[in-house]
Amino acid sequence: MKPLARSLLIAMCMLPAVPAWSATTQRWVVLVDNGKKAGEQVVTTGDDGVVRTSFVFKDNGRGPEMQEEYTLAPDGTFAKFRVTGTSTFGAKIDETFTRDGDRASWKTTADHGDRTVTGTAEYAPLASTPQAGAATVAALAKRADGKLPLVPGGTLTMRELAREQVSNGKDTKTVKLLALTGQGLTPNFGWFTDDAAPQMFAFIAPGFVQMVPEGWETVGKQLEERQKKAEGELLVQMQKQLAKPLPGSTLIRNVRVFDSVSAKLGGASDVLIRDGKIVSVTPTGKAAKADRTIDGGGRVMIPGLWDMHAHVSRWDGGLNIASGITSVRDMGNDNATLQQMIAEEKAGTLLMPRITPAGFIEGESPMSARNGFVIKNLDEAKKAVDWYHEHGYPQIKIYNSFPKDVLKDTVAYAHSKGMRVSGHVPAFLRAQDVIDDGFDEIQHINQLMLNFLVDDKTDTRTLERFYLPARKVADLDFDSKPVQDFIHTMATKKIASDPTLATFEFIHQRDGTMSPIVAPVADHLPPDVTRGRMAAEMNIPDDATYKQFDTSYKKMVEFVGRMYKAGVPLLAGTDEMPGFTLQHELELYVQAGLTPSQVLQIATLNGATVARATDRGVIAPGKASDLVLLDGEPTQNISDVRKVALVIKGDTAYAPSEVDEALGIAPFAQPVRIAGSK
């Protein structure tokens, strides 16, 4: 089973008809955007004892389609399991598992195995529906020791967090919220019936989707609010456990300070901070005494890193902080959920970087993404801009289905409020068009490449926005006049680029190869996490297709280097797994031809400048004490950004080794000791 929450996010459906062989049928509906139906799951249990599930999800112009079936052994674990279909981006899904006595065998598009298993053990599929996860929970409930061994590896446990009584007006049920640990890097949550053998009732991803039984749609909000409260209690405990308050003054001795303005590394210095602010940066041995001291041991100190393309969840903070990311720009979220996270971070109750929000505005269409505001006309667009302005958002983000006939006026209206404008390029337009209409920034490398590949009839709300660049960029002449003129325009107008190169590694990742995002850190991660990163996301059926996609991707990396050399402002963002993705993003910029020092400048000063966070991005008196101590020589080897020894965010310190261990990750650096106070 994939983590339950992730299974829910990647697979929901518009269903085919229920087969005639079914003996019993259960239906769940999937709701987004405060009640809009986004799909269904249908589970049929036949007279032959086979459980068959149809599961399809179509949102934001993409989504997986799965057909799954399994039979259970007497202990409730899978005796046979099969799932087929296509992934979110169109890759083939074909996975089987069988257990015959003590022999367990599996085969997926990414891996295969055969091993001896004694006693109860549950297969953990690479791809699965929530129904498969529910079967695993039922098997776990039968275990007297509360532990369920997993194949290929790991152990699943669960605990009850909350109970709720729900009613649909006809029936009343008591359901319980279970937190499952042992897979992934954070707990996974699900609502189950209050039975000895719990049955799946609902899965909730707060702020995103609600999957509830058909006829029980009205209870989604109630369960989401209770789940948010229960998750919040766990997160408060985590923050208390890992945060190390630094009241008063702290002297950080003997560090080499990276000057993000000049992109140069200085000599040995002492940095004095007080109550979350930098007081002084002086040569070692000349600073005043402080309430406590930290021996930097000659390590490199950089400003806290920025991830300029996040979609924040409440569980992202640990991965970010442990990676030295003290600030993120959220590029699209459920507005109420994001406001809650911003408030919790400011209150110090949530382990989370500082959040700069970008207001998400989408146009209404069958392929709309259901975040932020979804508008139909200019008046609604202006009202969305007003809301974001009133709530302190420094910019808005335009998305794929935004109506092109009101784009220019919406951009001008946002500018009149002093806000920046960025986004995807709406369908049937090119990047040049949105620059002409006033965009300040464009997200994603594929949106830039599409400028040379589309016409006014190309619908980029579909998977074509990924497959067209994968197929065509390989043959694109970057020295041609159209490409050179476009880069010159971006540089002259200072149109920023948030290319998210690391995210687009999926364009050339084949089944059975590990994602480059996690490959460098695979030895530090739980096996189920790395195994889950061995499956392709794009449909790459043969060597010729791979060669074409691989060449296209490498040219996208080259394009980023060309932009930087021309003077286009670059921003380091991810839109993927927190923490580790940014580290790989920075490596890709070096591959594009930048120096490690230039890359560190992008990931610190550039982010703070564009986010208008003038108190961050620089290590200087008066600035916020968002500081990171690194082992190694990151100005010579950018990969050393992974060796995070200490993170300070304002008046709070974190030991990344402790955060990593709490998430099941083997630490990357030894902790730095904080000497007592005077």
XYZ file of C-alpha atoms in Angstrom:
678
model
C 0.000 0.000 0.000
C 1.206 3.468 -0.750
C 0.643 5.874 2.137
C -3.115 6.275 2.386
C -3.177 10.031 1.975
C -0.978 9.803 -1.112
C -3.185 7.055 -2.560
C -6.164 9.324 -2.120
C -4.450 12.267 -3.769
C -3.350 10.362 -6.846
C -6.320 8.187 -7.686
C -9.976 9.182 -7.839
C -12.545 8.598 -10.440
C -15.362 8.857 -12.951
C -16.425 5.237 -13.032
C -17.405 2.696 -15.663
C -20.533 0.656 -15.092
C -20.472 -1.932 -12.282
C -19.876 -5.426 -13.746
C -22.791 -7.833 -13.770
C -20.902 -10.392 -11.658
C -20.838 -8.219 -8.530
C -22.584 -9.536 -5.436
C -22.197 -6.395 -3.329
C -21.306 -2.881 -4.352
C -20.033 0.094 -2.373
C -19.495 3.596 -3.722
C -17.495 6.549 -2.511
C -17.520 10.021 -4.016
C -14.592 12.394 -4.053
C -15.246 16.056 -3.350
C -13.014 19.056 -3.984
C -13.501 22.795 -3.763
C -16.032 22.703 -0.924
C -18.257 20.000 -2.323
C -17.635 19.798 -6.070
C -17.637 16.171 -7.193
C -14.293 15.124 -8.650
C -14.750 11.376 -8.906
C -15.806 8.083 -7.432
C -14.507 4.796 -6.173
C -16.621 1.690 -6.717
C -15.820 -1.526 -4.876
C -17.534 -4.774 -5.793
C -17.189 -8.022 -3.894
C -18.081 -10.998 -6.053
C -19.504 -14.369 -5.185
C -16.020 -15.664 -5.959
C -14.601 -13.668 -3.023
C -12.632 -11.364 -5.272
C -12.741 -7.665 -4.381
C -12.662 -5.503 -7.491
C -12.168 -1.747 -7.449
C -12.493 0.837 -10.208
C -10.728 4.053 -9.447
C -10.140 7.036 -11.744
C -9.263 10.634 -10.929
C -9.311 13.563 -13.347
C -8.340 16.936 -11.922
C -6.316 19.792 -13.383
C -6.259 18.047 -16.751
C -4.604 14.899 -15.477
C -5.042 11.916 -13.222
C -4.672 8.148 -12.945
C -7.033 5.373 -13.922
C -6.856 2.071 -12.047
C -8.556 -1.291 -12.071
C -7.655 -3.318 -8.982
C -8.590 -6.733 -7.664
C -7.480 -8.884 -4.764
C -8.320 -11.915 -2.658
C -7.508 -12.225 1.031
C -5.843 -14.937 3.062
C -7.471 -16.055 6.346
C -5.348 -13.533 8.289
C -6.758 -10.700 6.149
C -3.601 -10.016 4.135
C -3.408 -10.178 0.364
C -3.219 -13.682 -1.079
C -3.383 -12.242 -4.577
C -3.273 -8.631 -5.703
C -3.418 -7.037 -9.164
C -3.683 -3.441 -10.291
C -3.499 -2.100 -13.831
C -4.046 1.264 -15.460
C -2.209 4.512 -16.036
C -0.548 6.945 -13.639
C -1.214 10.659 -13.182
C 1.016 11.534 -16.152
C 0.153 8.534 -18.295
C 2.738 5.913 -17.323
C 1.635 2.290 -17.428
C 0.593 0.624 -14.159
C 0.811 -3.173 -14.106
C 1.465 -4.771 -10.728
C 0.909 -8.257 -9.359
C 1.500 -10.019 -6.051
C 0.915 -13.616 -5.005
C 1.632 -15.547 -1.863
C 1.818 -19.328 -1.932
C 2.597 -20.697 1.500
C 5.797 -19.013 2.621
C 6.692 -17.728 -0.854
C 5.801 -14.124 -1.670
C 6.338 -12.859 -5.224
C 5.657 -9.506 -6.811
C 6.261 -7.733 -10.085
C 5.709 -4.103 -11.008
C 6.842 -1.940 -13.903
C 9.627 -0.724 -11.589
C 10.762 -3.786 -9.617
C 10.185 -7.450 -8.868
C 10.953 -9.792 -6.026
C 10.549 -13.246 -4.582
C 11.201 -14.085 -0.955
C 10.383 -16.399 1.899
C 7.892 -14.978 4.403
C 6.915 -16.657 7.662
C 3.605 -15.883 9.313
C 1.465 -12.827 8.672
C 2.885 -10.243 6.283
C 1.104 -7.729 4.071
C 2.214 -6.729 0.595
C 2.741 -2.970 0.163
C 1.871 -2.116 -3.458
C 3.595 0.649 -5.402
C 0.243 1.648 -6.889
C -3.079 1.079 -5.166
C -6.488 2.505 -4.416
C -7.759 3.572 -0.989
C -9.691 0.288 -0.916
C -6.421 -1.655 -0.838
C -5.309 0.519 2.050
C -8.552 -0.261 3.861
C -7.903 -3.986 3.494
C -4.488 -3.512 5.055
C -5.983 -1.620 8.010
C -8.452 -4.466 8.583
C -5.566 -6.944 8.586
C -3.632 -4.784 11.035
C -6.645 -4.630 13.361
C -6.463 -8.416 13.738
C -2.904 -8.300 15.070
C -2.701 -8.730 18.839
C 0.648 -6.923 18.973
C -0.624 -3.956 16.928
C 2.090 -4.424 14.289
C 1.765 -5.630 10.720
C 4.973 -6.708 8.927
C 5.148 -5.513 5.336
C 6.572 -6.977 2.146
C 9.086 -6.016 0.766
C 9.910 -4.427 4.153
C 8.795 -2.333 7.076
C 6.175 -2.565 9.790
C 2.837 -0.783 9.946
C 1.274 0.403 13.198
C -1.773 2.504 13.978
C -3.427 4.391 16.771
C -6.795 6.006 17.263
C -6.819 9.796 17.412
C -10.495 10.757 17.491
C -14.089 9.581 17.263
C -17.038 11.288 15.630
C -20.714 10.496 15.333
C -21.958 11.277 11.832
C -25.395 11.253 10.264
C -26.736 11.585 6.733
C -30.268 12.279 7.919
C -31.279 8.636 7.713
C -28.513 6.663 9.379
C -26.048 7.411 12.155
C -22.577 5.954 12.520
C -19.644 6.252 14.905
C -16.357 6.507 13.036
C -12.799 6.775 14.278
C -9.754 8.540 12.918
C -6.710 6.294 12.678
C -3.116 7.431 12.235
C -0.911 4.902 10.501
C 2.870 4.984 10.740
C 5.579 2.849 9.195
C 5.261 3.959 5.587
C 6.341 7.256 4.170
C 7.896 10.050 6.196
C 4.775 11.229 8.044
C 1.652 9.580 9.475
C -1.220 8.710 7.163
C -4.807 9.204 8.241
C -8.140 7.556 7.534
C -11.645 7.368 8.989
C -12.919 3.854 9.740
C -16.006 2.269 11.247
C -15.992 1.459 14.956
C -15.933 -2.308 14.478
C -13.579 -5.067 15.561
C -12.690 -5.321 11.864
C -12.760 -1.631 10.895
C -14.129 -0.810 7.476
C -13.142 2.202 5.436
C -15.511 5.127 5.840
C -13.658 8.220 4.566
C -10.281 9.613 3.605
C -9.667 13.324 4.029
C -6.740 15.398 2.784
C -7.517 18.682 4.583
C -7.835 21.611 2.226
C -7.783 19.391 -0.841
C -10.148 16.427 -1.108
C -12.758 14.507 0.829
C -13.595 10.926 -0.084
C -16.840 9.874 1.608
C -19.492 7.191 1.025
C -22.136 8.079 -1.528
C -25.062 9.596 0.351
C -22.836 10.911 3.139
C -21.421 13.918 1.312
C -22.584 16.354 4.002
C -20.317 14.844 6.685
C -17.067 15.677 4.878
C -16.725 19.098 6.446
C -17.339 17.742 9.955
C -14.708 15.041 9.559
C -12.201 17.414 8.003
C -12.461 19.868 10.884
C -12.006 17.093 13.459
C -9.083 15.624 11.560
C -7.377 19.027 11.306
C -7.718 19.394 15.070
C -6.267 15.931 15.715
C -3.392 16.461 13.282
C -2.746 19.837 14.882
C -2.320 18.243 18.285
C 0.328 15.885 16.887
C 2.104 18.745 15.151
C 2.185 20.868 18.302
C 3.843 17.954 20.093
C 6.428 17.657 17.312
C 7.256 21.361 17.458
C 7.663 21.236 21.245
C 9.916 18.196 20.939
C 12.224 19.600 18.248
C 12.285 23.384 18.742
C 15.097 24.855 20.854
C 14.161 28.396 21.947
C 16.941 30.995 21.932
C 15.645 33.801 24.165
C 17.929 36.749 24.684
C 21.324 36.726 22.975
C 23.283 33.953 21.264
C 26.841 34.141 19.968
C 27.702 31.829 17.072
C 31.476 31.611 17.039
C 33.923 30.775 14.276
C 31.806 30.541 11.143
C 32.597 31.473 7.556
C 29.757 33.726 6.456
C 28.430 33.549 2.907
C 27.778 37.056 1.607
C 24.743 36.574 -0.617
C 25.052 40.076 -2.107
C 28.537 39.535 -3.509
C 28.158 35.736 -3.711
C 31.434 35.294 -1.838
C 32.487 33.345 1.235
C 34.142 35.379 3.984
C 36.714 34.558 6.637
C 36.174 33.366 10.186
C 33.517 35.442 11.933
C 31.328 35.592 15.013
C 27.622 36.271 14.538
C 25.684 37.727 17.455
C 21.905 37.382 17.407
C 19.323 38.627 19.886
C 15.585 37.894 20.013
C 15.414 36.706 16.423
C 17.555 39.446 14.850
C 21.200 39.669 13.799
C 23.043 42.176 15.987
C 26.567 42.004 14.557
C 28.915 40.120 12.259
C 32.511 40.597 13.398
C 35.893 38.890 13.032
C 36.176 35.902 15.366
C 36.974 36.842 18.943
C 35.757 40.454 18.785
C 32.039 40.033 19.499
C 30.491 40.784 22.880
C 29.523 37.995 25.257
C 26.041 36.524 25.087
C 23.570 34.458 27.085
C 24.689 31.326 25.232
C 27.261 30.315 22.658
C 27.360 27.991 19.683
C 30.738 26.825 18.403
C 30.489 26.916 14.616
C 33.711 24.942 14.269
C 34.683 26.713 11.055
C 31.504 25.671 9.287
C 29.949 27.690 6.471
C 26.992 29.879 7.462
C 24.458 30.799 4.783
C 21.177 32.696 5.033
C 18.158 30.446 5.362
C 17.225 28.925 2.010
C 14.055 29.792 0.094
C 11.802 27.333 -1.713
C 10.002 29.609 -4.137
C 7.495 27.032 -5.365
C 5.750 25.152 -2.585
C 2.198 23.925 -2.054
C 2.435 23.702 1.694
C 0.857 21.080 3.909
C 1.077 21.062 7.685
C 3.423 18.065 7.582
C 5.990 19.642 5.220
C 7.809 21.644 7.864
C 10.160 18.954 9.125
C 11.584 18.093 5.707
C 12.022 21.773 4.905
C 13.616 22.851 8.175
C 15.977 19.861 8.245
C 17.136 20.911 4.761
C 17.883 24.478 5.809
C 14.760 25.955 4.205
C 13.475 28.671 6.527
C 11.160 30.430 4.030
C 8.756 29.146 1.391
C 6.521 30.793 -1.149
C 3.206 28.959 -1.394
C 2.070 28.916 -5.028
C -1.488 27.689 -4.631
C -3.510 26.243 -1.799
C -6.885 26.112 -0.175
C -7.131 29.657 1.137
C -8.587 28.832 4.548
C -6.074 26.050 5.120
C -3.162 28.269 4.123
C -4.334 31.072 6.403
C -4.462 28.588 9.274
C -0.905 27.389 8.581
C 0.414 30.953 8.359
C -1.162 31.752 11.727
C 0.188 28.572 13.344
C 3.699 29.230 12.047
C 3.666 32.794 13.336
C 2.393 31.603 16.709
C 5.273 29.135 16.939
C 3.030 26.084 17.281
C 3.804 24.583 13.864
C 7.155 23.247 12.679
C 7.230 25.207 9.438
C 9.292 27.721 7.466
C 7.971 31.261 7.184
C 5.287 31.358 4.485
C 4.897 33.986 1.768
C 1.596 33.327 -0.039
C 0.806 33.745 -3.723
C -2.895 34.088 -4.474
C -4.098 31.345 -6.820
C -6.652 32.353 -9.477
C -7.980 29.819 -11.985
C -10.641 30.054 -14.671
C -13.733 27.882 -14.692
C -13.514 24.877 -17.038
C -13.913 21.090 -16.923
C -10.127 20.902 -16.354
C -9.813 23.563 -13.676
C -7.569 23.141 -10.673
C -9.745 23.720 -7.622
C -7.477 25.881 -5.460
C -7.900 29.464 -4.346
C -10.477 31.257 -6.513
C -12.004 29.851 -9.703
C -13.439 32.723 -11.729
C -15.560 33.231 -14.852
C -15.126 36.931 -15.649
C -13.204 40.112 -14.903
C -15.426 41.156 -12.023
C -14.805 37.857 -10.228
C -11.090 38.096 -10.997
C -10.930 41.573 -9.436
C -12.756 40.356 -6.345
C -10.188 37.560 -6.003
C -7.339 40.067 -6.320
C -9.013 42.263 -3.694
C -9.263 39.365 -1.255
C -5.615 38.465 -1.671
C -4.533 42.096 -1.350
C -6.572 42.562 1.822
C -4.936 39.454 3.297
C -1.395 40.648 2.643
C -0.476 38.538 -0.400
C 2.363 40.203 -2.350
C 1.438 38.482 -5.620
C -1.129 36.453 -7.507
C -0.643 33.336 -9.602
C -2.646 32.786 -12.795
C -3.414 29.217 -13.842
C -4.139 27.109 -16.927
C -7.842 27.751 -17.532
C -7.794 31.481 -16.816
C -9.883 33.257 -19.514
C -7.486 34.968 -21.892
C -9.897 37.796 -22.740
C -9.671 39.207 -19.190
C -6.022 38.415 -18.563
C -4.473 41.782 -19.392
C -7.024 43.730 -17.324
C -6.596 41.366 -14.370
C -2.819 41.774 -14.468
C -3.169 45.541 -14.627
C -5.611 45.515 -11.714
C -3.227 43.452 -9.570
C -0.392 45.815 -10.472
C -2.545 48.756 -9.434
C -2.690 47.158 -5.983
C 1.105 46.920 -5.907
C 1.059 43.144 -6.411
C 3.285 41.013 -8.616
C 1.756 38.616 -11.166
C 3.092 35.208 -12.165
C 1.758 31.857 -13.197
C 1.311 29.244 -15.841
C 0.581 30.365 -19.378
C -3.203 30.017 -19.841
C -4.383 27.653 -22.551
C -4.245 28.902 -26.165
C -1.595 31.499 -25.313
C 2.204 31.526 -25.410
C 4.678 32.761 -22.825
C 5.366 35.785 -25.009
C 1.669 36.685 -24.818
C 1.574 36.726 -21.010
C 4.772 38.767 -20.900
C 3.110 41.248 -23.256
C 0.108 41.279 -20.916
C 2.305 42.199 -17.960
C 3.414 39.011 -16.193
C 6.373 39.530 -13.852
C 7.317 35.862 -13.677
C 6.555 32.509 -15.299
C 6.440 29.180 -13.459
C 8.038 25.967 -14.769
C 10.467 25.243 -17.575
C 7.793 23.519 -19.695
C 5.708 26.706 -19.780
C 8.677 28.526 -21.301
C 9.426 25.767 -23.817
C 5.796 25.670 -24.958
C 6.278 29.221 -26.238
C 7.991 27.716 -29.303
C 5.801 24.626 -29.655
C 2.138 25.679 -29.507
C -0.360 27.605 -31.595
C -3.683 29.164 -30.654
C -5.415 25.782 -30.908
C -3.094 23.808 -28.579
C -4.892 22.929 -25.349
C -2.189 22.969 -22.687
C -4.646 22.101 -19.936
C -4.117 18.483 -20.958
C -1.069 16.250 -20.638
C 0.198 17.865 -23.841
C 1.820 20.510 -21.648
C 4.232 17.767 -20.562
C 4.444 15.482 -23.590
C 4.861 18.217 -26.188
C 8.078 19.591 -24.605
C 9.311 16.036 -23.987
C 8.908 15.210 -27.667
C 9.909 18.495 -29.303
C 12.544 20.352 -27.261
C 15.218 17.886 -28.388
C 15.061 19.430 -31.867
C 14.623 23.051 -30.774
C 17.418 25.371 -31.941
C 18.302 27.600 -29.000
C 20.486 29.764 -31.250
C 17.568 30.586 -33.538
C 16.257 34.144 -33.622
C 12.865 33.360 -31.983
C 14.535 31.719 -29.004
C 17.222 34.381 -28.682
C 14.655 37.175 -28.957
C 12.511 35.555 -26.257
C 15.408 35.197 -23.826
C 16.425 38.808 -24.550
C 12.873 39.981 -23.800
C 12.821 38.139 -20.467
C 16.210 39.579 -19.528
C 15.381 43.130 -20.602
C 12.024 43.169 -18.800
C 13.436 41.232 -15.829
C 10.798 38.522 -16.135
C 11.699 36.043 -13.410
C 11.777 32.300 -14.007
C 10.880 29.642 -11.452
C 11.888 26.648 -13.638
C 11.422 23.768 -11.146
C 13.900 21.671 -13.116
C 14.112 18.946 -10.464
C 10.383 18.335 -10.639
C 10.607 17.833 -14.390
C 13.129 15.032 -14.007
C 10.056 12.815 -14.356
C 10.080 13.597 -18.077
C 12.979 11.184 -18.642
C 12.714 8.810 -15.676
C 12.122 5.210 -16.749
C 10.562 2.400 -14.769
C 13.103 0.701 -12.554
C 15.327 3.760 -12.167
C 15.233 5.877 -9.047
C 14.094 9.482 -9.191
C 17.142 11.771 -9.260
C 15.502 13.753 -6.466
C 16.019 10.949 -3.952
C 18.816 8.929 -5.580
C 21.618 10.908 -3.863
C 19.983 10.423 -0.443
C 18.546 6.946 -0.905
C 20.744 5.423 1.806
C 19.217 7.834 4.323
C 15.552 7.172 3.481
C 13.162 4.383 4.493
C 13.105 1.604 1.839
C 9.426 2.101 1.050
C 10.080 5.738 0.151
C 12.881 4.925 -2.261
C 10.952 2.001 -3.745
C 8.036 4.329 -4.401
C 10.391 6.546 -6.387
C 11.339 3.759 -8.806
C 8.205 4.010 -10.940
C 7.988 6.144 -14.063
C 5.386 8.884 -14.337
C 5.529 9.427 -18.111
C 4.740 6.862 -20.775
C 8.196 5.938 -22.136
C 7.545 2.676 -24.002
C 10.893 2.168 -25.753
C 14.520 3.236 -26.016
C 13.863 5.651 -28.854
C 11.272 7.531 -26.800
C 13.614 7.630 -23.830
C 16.452 9.032 -25.927
C 14.168 11.739 -27.265
C 12.770 12.670 -23.830
C 16.222 12.550 -22.244
C 17.674 14.881 -24.864
C 14.753 17.265 -24.402
C 15.265 17.357 -20.652
C 18.982 18.008 -20.908
C 18.254 20.898 -23.260
C 15.808 22.335 -20.727
C 18.646 22.377 -18.196
C 20.810 24.105 -20.805
C 18.071 26.689 -21.398
C 18.109 27.680 -17.730
C 21.839 28.321 -17.964
C 21.308 30.458 -21.041
C 18.631 32.486 -19.259
C 20.889 33.149 -16.299
C 23.818 34.229 -18.450
C 21.505 36.592 -20.336
C 20.372 38.245 -17.090
C 17.004 36.586 -16.485
C 16.278 36.522 -12.707
C 16.219 32.885 -11.556
C 14.310 31.589 -8.539
C 14.860 28.227 -6.872
C 11.583 26.358 -6.373
C 10.404 22.769 -6.244
C 6.673 21.914 -6.587
C 7.625 18.458 -5.337
C 8.897 16.603 -2.258
C 9.945 19.211 0.333
C 13.594 19.673 1.183
C 15.353 17.113 -0.964
C 13.915 18.519 -4.190
C 15.377 21.971 -3.594
C 18.788 20.448 -2.966
C 18.651 18.694 -6.330
C 17.300 21.835 -8.005
C 20.449 23.662 -6.933
C 22.615 20.860 -8.338
C 20.848 21.204 -11.679
C 21.675 24.911 -11.824
C 25.342 24.012 -11.488
C 24.861 21.511 -14.319
C 23.383 24.410 -16.306
C 26.676 26.287 -15.959
C 26.280 28.401 -12.823
C 28.847 28.406 -10.035
C 27.839 27.056 -6.614
C 28.141 30.573 -5.166
C 25.788 31.967 -7.819
C 23.351 29.178 -7.035
C 23.442 29.950 -3.296
C 22.731 33.591 -4.117
C 19.669 32.537 -6.113
C 18.404 30.319 -3.280
C 18.782 33.059 -0.656
C 18.910 36.669 -1.828
C 16.901 36.233 -5.042
C 14.082 34.495 -3.211
C 13.872 37.094 -0.475
C 14.011 39.954 -3.005
C 11.194 38.653 -5.200
C 9.102 37.696 -2.159
C 9.640 41.240 -0.835
C 10.957 39.806 2.419
C 13.579 42.503 2.917
C 14.423 41.200 6.390
C 15.792 37.936 4.990
C 18.216 36.573 2.418
C 21.278 38.375 3.797
C 23.449 37.861 6.888
C 23.789 41.414 8.172
C 22.888 43.443 11.279
C 19.192 44.167 11.530
C 18.127 41.187 9.435
C 16.163 38.214 10.736
C 18.405 35.541 12.190
C 17.395 32.864 9.675
C 20.719 31.049 9.487
C 22.044 27.662 8.386
C 25.328 25.993 9.346
C 26.681 23.569 6.752
C 29.440 21.008 6.904
C 31.678 20.815 3.844
C 32.340 23.480 1.219
C 29.048 24.403 -0.493
C 30.628 27.266 -2.465
C 32.820 24.645 -4.135
C 30.497 21.631 -4.088
C 26.827 22.568 -4.148
C 25.861 19.052 -3.007
C 27.187 19.975 0.424
C 23.934 21.865 1.020
C 22.680 18.469 2.184
C 25.075 18.530 5.149
C 22.938 20.731 7.376
C 24.306 20.811 10.936
C 22.134 23.526 12.501
C 19.166 25.668 11.472
C 18.123 28.858 13.234
C 14.812 30.452 12.326
C 14.469 33.711 14.192
C 14.672 32.940 17.890
C 14.436 29.157 17.532
C 17.105 26.596 16.702
C 16.647 23.120 15.250
C 19.040 20.195 15.064
C 18.415 18.664 11.619
C 19.701 15.319 12.883
C 16.872 15.245 15.439
C 14.263 16.331 12.898
C 15.455 13.705 10.421
C 15.350 10.960 13.034
C 11.784 11.952 13.948
C 10.854 11.440 10.284
C 12.660 8.107 9.930
C 15.590 9.600 8.007
C 19.245 8.846 8.765
C 20.944 12.188 9.610
C 23.316 13.917 7.192
C 25.462 15.791 9.738
C 26.394 15.667 13.393
C 24.458 18.101 15.608
C 26.025 21.332 16.827
C 26.064 21.769 20.593
C 24.418 24.852 22.076
C 26.286 25.815 25.238
C 24.170 26.733 28.265
C 23.129 30.261 29.171
C 24.654 32.661 31.651
